[in-house]
Structure formats: structure tokens, C-alpha cells
PDB file of C-alpha atoms and ligand atoms in Angstrom:
ATOM      1  CA  MET D   1      46.997 144.003 188.683  1.00 70.00           C
ATOM      2  CA  THR D   2      46.745 142.369 192.109  1.00 85.00           C
ATOM      3  CA  ASP D   3      44.118 143.473 194.622  1.00 94.00           C
ATOM      4  CA  ARG D   4      46.821 145.103 196.715  1.00 96.00           C
ATOM      5  CA  ALA D   5      48.256 147.010 193.753  1.00 96.00           C
ATOM      6  CA  ASP D   6      44.723 148.144 192.946  1.00 97.00           C
ATOM      7  CA  GLU D   7      44.196 149.314 196.503  1.00 97.00           C
ATOM      8  CA  LEU D   8      47.492 151.233 196.530  1.00 98.00           C
ATOM      9  CA  ARG D   9      46.615 152.840 193.212  1.00 98.00           C
ATOM     10  CA  SER D  10      43.277 154.031 194.500  1.00 98.00           C
ATOM     11  CA  ASN D  11      44.856 155.295 197.767  1.00 98.00           C
ATOM     12  CA  LEU D  12      47.512 157.155 195.797  1.00 98.00           C
ATOM     13  CA  LEU D  13      44.908 158.819 193.594  1.00 98.00           C
ATOM     14  CA  GLN D  14      42.973 159.954 196.668  1.00 98.00           C
ATOM     15  CA  VAL D  15      46.120 161.289 198.299  1.00 98.00           C
ATOM     16  CA  GLN D  16      47.126 163.162 195.157  1.00 98.00           C
ATOM     17  CA  GLU D  17      43.669 164.685 195.067  1.00 98.00           C
ATOM     18  CA  ARG D  18      43.981 165.799 198.704  1.00 98.00           C
ATOM     19  CA  ILE D  19      47.358 167.360 197.942  1.00 98.00           C
ATOM     20  CA  GLU D  20      46.025 169.121 194.857  1.00 98.00           C
ATOM     21  CA  LYS D  21      42.998 170.512 196.708  1.00 98.00           C
ATOM     22  CA  ALA D  22      45.159 171.712 199.584  1.00 98.00           C
ATOM     23  CA  CYS D  23      47.535 173.398 197.148  1.00 98.00           C
ATOM     24  CA  GLN D  24      44.668 175.031 195.343  1.00 98.00           C
ATOM     25  CA  ALA D  25      43.260 176.366 198.604  1.00 98.00           C
ATOM     26  CA  ALA D  26      46.691 177.696 199.546  1.00 98.00           C
ATOM     27  CA  GLY D  27      47.369 179.226 196.116  1.00 98.00           C
ATOM     28  CA  ARG D  28      50.328 176.901 195.615  1.00 98.00           C
ATOM     29  CA  SER D  29      51.322 174.612 192.798  1.00 98.00           C
ATOM     30  CA  PRO D  30      51.278 170.852 193.497  1.00 97.00           C
ATOM     31  CA  ASP D  31      54.760 170.792 191.961  1.00 97.00           C
ATOM     32  CA  GLU D  32      56.005 172.467 195.139  1.00 97.00           C
ATOM     33  CA  VAL D  33      54.974 169.508 197.294  1.00 98.00           C
ATOM     34  CA  THR D  34      56.780 166.155 197.262  1.00 98.00           C
ATOM     35  CA  LEU D  35      54.994 163.090 198.544  1.00 98.00           C
ATOM     36  CA  VAL D  36      57.206 160.878 200.692  1.00 98.00           C
ATOM     37  CA  ALA D  37      55.575 157.478 201.171  1.00 98.00           C
ATOM     38  CA  ILE D  38      56.281 156.218 204.685  1.00 98.00           C
ATOM     39  CA  THR D  39      56.307 152.468 204.200  1.00 98.00           C
ATOM     40  CA  LYS D  40      57.283 151.358 207.726  1.00 97.00           C
ATOM     41  CA  THR D  41      55.895 147.944 208.713  1.00 96.00           C
ATOM     42  CA  PHE D  42      54.789 147.261 205.109  1.00 97.00           C
ATOM     43  CA  PRO D  43      56.587 144.803 202.835  1.00 97.00           C
ATOM     44  CA  VAL D  44      58.975 145.747 200.065  1.00 97.00           C
ATOM     45  CA  SER D  45      56.384 144.459 197.581  1.00 97.00           C
ATOM     46  CA  ASP D  46      54.302 147.500 198.543  1.00 98.00           C
ATOM     47  CA  VAL D  47      57.282 149.759 197.926  1.00 98.00           C
ATOM     48  CA  ARG D  48      57.689 148.244 194.471  1.00 98.00           C
ATOM     49  CA  ALA D  49      53.986 148.654 193.726  1.00 98.00           C
ATOM     50  CA  LEU D  50      54.110 152.333 194.729  1.00 98.00           C
ATOM     51  CA  ALA D  51      57.238 152.823 192.619  1.00 98.00           C
ATOM     52  CA  ALA D  52      55.416 151.299 189.644  1.00 98.00           C
ATOM     53  CA  LEU D  53      52.724 153.945 190.185  1.00 98.00           C
ATOM     54  CA  GLY D  54      55.292 156.714 190.043  1.00 98.00           C
ATOM     55  CA  VAL D  55      56.213 157.288 193.682  1.00 98.00           C
ATOM     56  CA  ARG D  56      59.934 158.148 193.832  1.00 98.00           C
ATOM     57  CA  ASP D  57      60.428 159.131 197.477  1.00 98.00           C
ATOM     58  CA  VAL D  58      60.091 156.577 200.239  1.00 98.00           C
ATOM     59  CA  GLY D  59      60.731 156.817 203.970  1.00 98.00           C
ATOM     60  CA  GLU D  60      61.349 154.582 206.937  1.00 98.00           C
ATOM     61  CA  ASN D  61      61.595 155.338 210.658  1.00 98.00           C
ATOM     62  CA  ARG D  62      63.703 152.375 211.790  1.00 98.00           C
ATOM     63  CA  GLU D  63      67.230 151.544 210.691  1.00 98.00           C
ATOM     64  CA  GLN D  64      66.569 147.794 210.787  1.00 98.00           C
ATOM     65  CA  GLU D  65      63.807 148.142 208.205  1.00 98.00           C
ATOM     66  CA  LEU D  66      65.597 150.700 206.059  1.00 98.00           C
ATOM     67  CA  LYS D  67      68.653 148.524 205.611  1.00 98.00           C
ATOM     68  CA  VAL D  68      66.551 145.585 204.412  1.00 98.00           C
ATOM     69  CA  LYS D  69      64.231 147.462 202.051  1.00 98.00           C
ATOM     70  CA  ALA D  70      66.417 150.178 200.528  1.00 98.00           C
ATOM     71  CA  PRO D  71      68.889 147.827 198.792  1.00 98.00           C
ATOM     72  CA  GLU D  72      65.903 146.117 197.139  1.00 98.00           C
ATOM     73  CA  CYS D  73      64.836 149.391 195.500  1.00 98.00           C
ATOM     74  CA  PRO D  74      68.035 151.354 194.934  1.00 98.00           C
ATOM     75  CA  ASP D  75      66.508 153.602 192.254  1.00 98.00           C
ATOM     76  CA  LEU D  76      64.227 155.318 194.760  1.00 98.00           C
ATOM     77  CA  THR D  77      65.171 158.223 197.005  1.00 98.00           C
ATOM     78  CA  TRP D  78      65.134 156.882 200.561  1.00 99.00           C
ATOM     79  CA  HIS D  79      64.389 159.151 203.503  1.00 98.00           C
ATOM     80  CA  PHE D  80      64.996 158.367 207.152  1.00 98.00           C
ATOM     81  CA  VAL D  81      62.412 159.972 209.436  1.00 98.00           C
ATOM     82  CA  GLY D  82      62.813 158.265 212.832  1.00 97.00           C
ATOM     83  CA  GLN D  83      64.837 158.723 215.979  1.00 97.00           C
ATOM     84  CA  LEU D  84      68.406 157.766 215.224  1.00 97.00           C
ATOM     85  CA  GLN D  85      71.127 156.410 217.493  1.00 97.00           C
ATOM     86  CA  SER D  86      74.601 157.566 216.504  1.00 98.00           C
ATOM     87  CA  LYS D  87      75.847 153.992 216.252  1.00 98.00           C
ATOM     88  CA  LYS D  88      73.301 153.389 213.450  1.00 98.00           C
ATOM     89  CA  ALA D  89      74.488 156.424 211.465  1.00 98.00           C
ATOM     90  CA  ARG D  90      76.690 154.465 209.080  1.00 98.00           C
ATOM     91  CA  SER D  91      73.897 152.095 208.071  1.00 98.00           C
ATOM     92  CA  VAL D  92      71.436 154.942 207.570  1.00 98.00           C
ATOM     93  CA  VAL D  93      73.889 156.955 205.488  1.00 98.00           C
ATOM     94  CA  ARG D  94      74.573 153.916 203.338  1.00 98.00           C
ATOM     95  CA  ASN D  95      70.856 153.410 202.652  1.00 98.00           C
ATOM     96  CA  ALA D  96      69.268 156.862 202.652  1.00 98.00           C
ATOM     97  CA  SER D  97      69.939 160.197 200.957  1.00 98.00           C
ATOM     98  CA  VAL D  98      67.995 162.345 203.410  1.00 98.00           C
ATOM     99  CA  VAL D  99      67.683 162.265 207.209  1.00 98.00           C
ATOM    100  CA  HIS D 100      64.705 164.285 208.494  1.00 98.00           C
ATOM    101  CA  SER D 101      65.376 163.828 212.196  1.00 98.00           C
ATOM    102  CA  VAL D 102      68.691 165.491 213.036  1.00 98.00           C
ATOM    103  CA  ASP D 103      68.296 166.737 216.593  1.00 98.00           C
ATOM    104  CA  ARG D 104      71.702 166.955 218.310  1.00 98.00           C
ATOM    105  CA  SER D 105      75.380 167.756 217.780  1.00 98.00           C
ATOM    106  CA  SER D 106      76.583 164.232 218.506  1.00 98.00           C
ATOM    107  CA  LEU D 107      74.380 162.938 215.703  1.00 98.00           C
ATOM    108  CA  VAL D 108      75.705 165.590 213.309  1.00 98.00           C
ATOM    109  CA  GLU D 109      79.222 164.353 214.056  1.00 98.00           C
ATOM    110  CA  ALA D 110      78.293 160.710 213.552  1.00 98.00           C
ATOM    111  CA  LEU D 111      76.447 161.410 210.288  1.00 99.00           C
ATOM    112  CA  SER D 112      79.308 163.520 208.981  1.00 99.00           C
ATOM    113  CA  LYS D 113      81.867 160.802 209.695  1.00 98.00           C
ATOM    114  CA  ALA D 114      79.629 158.211 208.056  1.00 98.00           C
ATOM    115  CA  ALA D 115      78.974 160.361 204.980  1.00 98.00           C
ATOM    116  CA  VAL D 116      82.683 160.970 204.492  1.00 98.00           C
ATOM    117  CA  ALA D 117      83.391 157.251 204.870  1.00 98.00           C
ATOM    118  CA  GLU D 118      80.635 156.388 202.378  1.00 98.00           C
ATOM    119  CA  GLU D 119      81.735 159.189 200.026  1.00 98.00           C
ATOM    120  CA  LYS D 120      78.200 160.567 199.950  1.00 98.00           C
ATOM    121  CA  THR D 121      76.509 163.881 200.554  1.00 98.00           C
ATOM    122  CA  LEU D 122      73.659 163.453 203.008  1.00 98.00           C
ATOM    123  CA  ARG D 123      70.848 165.998 203.089  1.00 98.00           C
ATOM    124  CA  CYS D 124      69.962 166.783 206.714  1.00 99.00           C
ATOM    125  CA  LEU D 125      66.768 168.324 208.053  1.00 99.00           C
ATOM    126  CA  ILE D 126      66.608 169.644 211.597  1.00 98.00           C
ATOM    127  CA  GLN D 127      63.725 168.159 213.529  1.00 98.00           C
ATOM    128  CA  VAL D 128      62.026 171.006 215.369  1.00 98.00           C
ATOM    129  CA  SER D 129      59.952 170.475 218.499  1.00 97.00           C
ATOM    130  CA  LEU D 130      56.504 172.041 218.259  1.00 96.00           C
ATOM    131  CA  ALA D 131      55.653 171.015 221.831  1.00 93.00           C
ATOM    132  CA  ALA D 132      55.097 174.665 222.726  1.00 92.00           C
ATOM    133  CA  TYR D 133      51.972 174.559 220.530  1.00 91.00           C
ATOM    134  CA  GLY D 134      50.592 171.419 222.195  1.00 84.00           C
ATOM    135  CA  SER D 135      48.789 170.657 225.420  1.00 74.00           C
ATOM    136  CA  ALA D 136      50.780 169.801 228.553  1.00 63.00           C
ATOM    137  CA  GLU D 137      50.040 166.069 228.206  1.00 58.00           C
ATOM    138  CA  ALA D 138      51.122 166.039 224.577  1.00 53.00           C
ATOM    139  CA  ALA D 139      54.391 167.752 225.472  1.00 53.00           C
ATOM    140  CA  THR D 140      55.322 164.840 227.725  1.00 53.00           C
ATOM    141  CA  GLY D 141      54.321 162.245 225.130  1.00 50.00           C
ATOM    142  CA  ALA D 142      57.036 159.927 223.888  1.00 43.00           C
ATOM    143  CA  GLY D 143      58.445 159.975 220.387  1.00 44.00           C
ATOM    144  CA  ARG D 144      57.844 163.628 219.622  1.00 67.00           C
ATOM    145  CA  GLY D 145      61.442 164.754 219.695  1.00 86.00           C
ATOM    146  CA  GLY D 146      63.194 167.670 218.101  1.00 96.00           C
ATOM    147  CA  VAL D 147      65.162 170.720 219.119  1.00 97.00           C
ATOM    148  CA  GLU D 148      63.601 173.863 220.507  1.00 97.00           C
ATOM    149  CA  PRO D 149      63.175 176.552 217.843  1.00 97.00           C
ATOM    150  CA  SER D 150      65.760 178.708 219.653  1.00 97.00           C
ATOM    151  CA  ASP D 151      68.392 175.976 219.235  1.00 98.00           C
ATOM    152  CA  VAL D 152      67.919 175.668 215.462  1.00 98.00           C
ATOM    153  CA  PRO D 153      70.530 178.284 214.420  1.00 98.00           C
ATOM    154  CA  ASP D 154      73.405 176.624 216.302  1.00 98.00           C
ATOM    155  CA  LEU D 155      72.605 173.138 215.044  1.00 98.00           C
ATOM    156  CA  ALA D 156      72.167 174.529 211.526  1.00 98.00           C
ATOM    157  CA  ALA D 157      75.617 176.097 211.626  1.00 98.00           C
ATOM    158  CA  GLU D 158      77.120 172.768 212.711  1.00 98.00           C
ATOM    159  CA  ILE D 159      75.444 170.895 209.863  1.00 99.00           C
ATOM    160  CA  ALA D 160      76.381 173.535 207.310  1.00 98.00           C
ATOM    161  CA  ALA D 161      80.019 173.300 208.387  1.00 98.00           C
ATOM    162  CA  ALA D 162      80.187 169.488 208.529  1.00 98.00           C
ATOM    163  CA  ASP D 163      81.908 167.509 205.792  1.00 98.00           C
ATOM    164  CA  GLY D 164      79.587 165.260 203.832  1.00 98.00           C
ATOM    165  CA  LEU D 165      76.415 166.965 205.024  1.00 98.00           C
ATOM    166  CA  GLU D 166      74.116 169.451 203.324  1.00 98.00           C
ATOM    167  CA  LEU D 167      71.638 171.487 205.355  1.00 98.00           C
ATOM    168  CA  GLY D 168      68.233 170.879 203.789  1.00 98.00           C
ATOM    169  CA  GLY D 169      65.686 172.577 206.042  1.00 98.00           C
ATOM    170  CA  VAL D 170      63.354 171.582 208.848  1.00 98.00           C
ATOM    171  CA  MET D 171      61.019 168.762 209.789  1.00 98.00           C
ATOM    172  CA  ALA D 172      58.346 168.528 212.461  1.00 98.00           C
ATOM    173  CA  VAL D 173      55.480 166.458 213.779  1.00 97.00           C
ATOM    174  CA  ALA D 174      52.467 168.406 215.027  1.00 95.00           C
ATOM    175  CA  PRO D 175      51.751 167.878 218.734  1.00 93.00           C
ATOM    176  CA  LEU D 176      48.782 165.687 219.587  1.00 87.00           C
ATOM    177  CA  GLY D 177      45.577 167.236 220.791  1.00 84.00           C
ATOM    178  CA  SER D 178      46.019 170.730 219.416  1.00 87.00           C
ATOM    179  CA  ASP D 179      45.491 172.718 216.241  1.00 93.00           C
ATOM    180  CA  PRO D 180      48.139 171.556 213.744  1.00 96.00           C
ATOM    181  CA  GLY D 181      47.667 174.826 211.815  1.00 97.00           C
ATOM    182  CA  GLU D 182      49.112 176.884 214.672  1.00 97.00           C
ATOM    183  CA  ALA D 183      52.013 174.514 215.097  1.00 97.00           C
ATOM    184  CA  PHE D 184      52.822 174.488 211.373  1.00 98.00           C
ATOM    185  CA  ALA D 185      52.554 178.281 211.223  1.00 98.00           C
ATOM    186  CA  GLY D 186      55.210 178.339 213.940  1.00 97.00           C
ATOM    187  CA  LEU D 187      57.330 175.905 211.966  1.00 98.00           C
ATOM    188  CA  ARG D 188      57.089 178.122 208.915  1.00 98.00           C
ATOM    189  CA  GLU D 189      58.558 181.020 210.913  1.00 98.00           C
ATOM    190  CA  VAL D 190      61.425 178.830 212.088  1.00 98.00           C
ATOM    191  CA  ALA D 191      61.976 177.756 208.473  1.00 98.00           C
ATOM    192  CA  SER D 192      62.063 181.286 207.089  1.00 98.00           C
ATOM    193  CA  ARG D 193      64.539 182.432 209.755  1.00 98.00           C
ATOM    194  CA  LEU D 194      66.716 179.456 208.843  1.00 98.00           C
ATOM    195  CA  ARG D 195      66.475 180.256 205.139  1.00 98.00           C
ATOM    196  CA  SER D 196      67.568 183.833 205.675  1.00 98.00           C
ATOM    197  CA  GLU D 197      70.896 182.458 206.984  1.00 98.00           C
ATOM    198  CA  HIS D 198      71.070 179.383 204.724  1.00 98.00           C
ATOM    199  CA  PRO D 199      69.230 180.015 201.435  1.00 98.00           C
ATOM    200  CA  GLY D 200      69.596 176.402 200.264  1.00 97.00           C
ATOM    201  CA  ALA D 201      67.830 175.046 203.348  1.00 98.00           C
ATOM    202  CA  ASP D 202      64.417 175.379 201.761  1.00 98.00           C
ATOM    203  CA  TRP D 203      62.631 172.154 202.654  1.00 98.00           C
ATOM    204  CA  ILE D 204      59.781 172.026 205.147  1.00 98.00           C
ATOM    205  CA  SER D 205      58.930 168.410 205.936  1.00 98.00           C
ATOM    206  CA  ALA D 206      55.533 168.533 207.628  1.00 98.00           C
ATOM    207  CA  GLY D 207      52.166 166.887 207.333  1.00 98.00           C
ATOM    208  CA  MET D 208      51.080 163.308 207.845  1.00 98.00           C
ATOM    209  CA  THR D 209      47.842 161.484 207.059  1.00 97.00           C
ATOM    210  CA  GLY D 210      45.849 163.464 209.638  1.00 96.00           C
ATOM    211  CA  ASP D 211      47.129 166.957 208.964  1.00 97.00           C
ATOM    212  CA  LEU D 212      48.534 167.264 205.450  1.00 98.00           C
ATOM    213  CA  GLU D 213      46.107 170.070 204.524  1.00 98.00           C
ATOM    214  CA  ALA D 214      47.260 172.237 207.435  1.00 98.00           C
ATOM    215  CA  ALA D 215      50.898 171.538 206.564  1.00 98.00           C
ATOM    216  CA  ILE D 216      50.464 172.490 202.904  1.00 98.00           C
ATOM    217  CA  LYS D 217      48.620 175.642 203.914  1.00 98.00           C
ATOM    218  CA  HIS D 218      51.693 176.607 205.940  1.00 98.00           C
ATOM    219  CA  GLY D 219      54.315 175.940 203.331  1.00 98.00           C
ATOM    220  CA  ALA D 220      55.215 172.247 203.585  1.00 98.00           C
ATOM    221  CA  THR D 221      57.421 171.127 200.702  1.00 98.00           C
ATOM    222  CA  HIS D 222      57.455 167.446 201.731  1.00 98.00           C
ATOM    223  CA  VAL D 223      54.494 165.572 203.186  1.00 98.00           C
ATOM    224  CA  ARG D 224      55.182 162.225 204.871  1.00 98.00           C
ATOM    225  CA  LEU D 225      52.248 159.906 204.328  1.00 98.00           C
ATOM    226  CA  GLY D 226      51.848 156.425 205.702  1.00 98.00           C
ATOM    227  CA  ARG D 227      48.306 155.323 206.525  1.00 98.00           C
ATOM    228  CA  ALA D 228      46.617 157.340 203.770  1.00 98.00           C
ATOM    229  CA  LEU D 229      48.604 155.404 201.204  1.00 98.00           C
ATOM    230  CA  LEU D 230      49.174 151.997 202.734  1.00 98.00           C
ATOM    231  CA  GLY D 231      46.317 151.585 205.185  1.00 96.00           C
ATOM    232  CA  THR D 232      46.332 150.894 208.903  1.00 92.00           C
ATOM    233  CA  ARG D 233      49.664 149.659 210.173  1.00 85.00           C
ATOM    234  CA  PRO D 234      49.889 146.339 211.947  1.00 73.00           C
ATOM    235  CA  PRO D 235      50.923 146.938 215.583  1.00 71.00           C
ATOM    236  CA  LEU D 236      54.710 147.015 216.090  1.00 63.00           C
ATOM    237  CA  GLY D 237      56.077 143.737 217.355  1.00 53.00           C
TER     238      GLY D 237
HETATM  239  C1  PLP L 301      54.848 157.010 210.565  1.00 91.50           C
HETATM  240  C2  PLP L 301      55.338 158.380 210.324  1.00 91.50           C
HETATM  241  C3  PLP L 301      54.697 159.209 209.382  1.00 91.50           C
HETATM  242  C4  PLP L 301      53.447 158.796 208.614  1.00 91.50           C
HETATM  243  O1  PLP L 301      52.353 158.883 209.462  1.00 91.50           O
HETATM  244  P1  PLP L 301      50.857 158.559 208.938  1.00 91.50           P
HETATM  245  O2  PLP L 301      50.005 159.124 210.014  1.00 91.50           O
HETATM  246  O3  PLP L 301      50.767 157.081 208.822  1.00 91.50           O
HETATM  247  O4  PLP L 301      50.679 159.249 207.656  1.00 91.50           O
HETATM  248  C5  PLP L 301      55.231 160.464 209.165  1.00 91.50           C
HETATM  249  N1  PLP L 301      56.322 160.897 209.829  1.00 91.50           N
HETATM  250  C6  PLP L 301      56.968 160.140 210.736  1.00 91.50           C
HETATM  251  C7  PLP L 301      58.146 160.694 211.418  1.00 91.50           C
HETATM  252  C8  PLP L 301      56.487 158.865 211.016  1.00 91.50           C
HETATM  253  O5  PLP L 301      57.124 158.110 211.917  1.00 91.50           O
END
């Protein structure tokens, strides 16, 4: 085993232990929580090494990276977790089975058209803004998109009615500089309201390296982990 494979193995074991402890504390079974390895900025050799260790779910936040890496590892389930321009919808649908970041009607239309053209069913999560739980500065921070909780039902109805799309649930990123537990508790309420209308929309994608325990406590079904598994990311070029 190479040094890097060894390092990934040890990181994965630590992450699995964190997930197990968090589940235990929350009275949940670890089987209810899927680890999605966010491999952005890391080479496809790392993806292969994680796959060899049993990781089946992998995510990227940029279309340019997804379209290069996903075809190299077609047996894995690829998730797209980043902001998405409608013109990139076709490429993302071709390379991923789940999009976590659906946040507007125009994107629903573009994804639906692409899914029909690719003859695929794409699972869509609605990205929910938790800015209301953050500080004022955090709310203005870039890259923390998502729809307001009050807009979730309308967008959900559009996804549920769209050809080629399947409504999967919700996704969120906790706001910076505040208690992620409060934010994820809010997300859980949004998720249960959604589920009462759409019983199949039962995924809650929440929790990253810094806050996976809080997310699991509040019902996360999918944790998206980058740094805890792969280490510090090189700065984006
Ligand atoms: C990068 C990223 C993650 C992983 O974050 P880490 O802090 O490295 O675990 C999760 N979700 C999204 C949307 C991301 O862009």
C-alpha cells in the first residue's frame, strides 16, 4: 500500500468512528448515514483509493472536475454538490446521479430537459438557506446559497412534476460563525414538512468536516466530507 493509500485508510477509519459515535449519541444506527466523500481538488487516484477501501459515494462541486473524474470511476455513485449554471446541466446529468444544490426553477427545467435527453432519472435535493440561523456577516458571505425555507414547497412541487427528476430531499450548509446545531434543527423541520407532502423525499444532506456530529444529531442521512478524509485542500487556482 502506498503512503497516500495508508493515509486515506487511516482518515477513513477515523471518520467512520466519528460517525459511529455521533450515531450512538443520537440513538441512531450508522446504517442510516451515508458518507459522501467530497474529492474536489484531489486527483482521481485518491478516488480510486477510497473506492478500494469501500467508499461508494463521491461528490464534486465543479462541473469541470466532475466530467473528468466521473468517467474514470463509473461504478461509483457521483453526487454534484456545487452551484450549478443551467448551461452545465447536461454535463452534470451525464456524470452524476444526484444533484444536492437545486435552488431555482430555471435549473429544474434545465436538469429535467437534460435528464430526459440522457434517458436518466436524476435525484434532486433542494438546497435550503440556513442564513436565518447565522450572524449578519455570515448571511452576506459568498457561496452559501439555497432557497428560503418558505420557498421549499413550490420548488419541491416543480421537481416532483418534472420529467426525469426525482425529489430526494434537502441539503444545506451551516452558516459560518454560529451554532450548527440550531441551523440543522431548523433544517430538520424543513425536511419533515417536505416529507409530509412527498414521502419519498427522505434525504437530509448535512454535515461537513467541522460539523458532522451536529448534523447527525439532527437527522442527517448523508454527510459530505472532504478535509476529514482527504486532508487540507490545495488553494483553488
Ligand atoms: C467542499 C464541500 C464539502 C466538504 O467540506 P469539508 O469541510 O472539506 O468536509 C461539503 N459540501 C460542499 C457543498 C462542499 O463544497
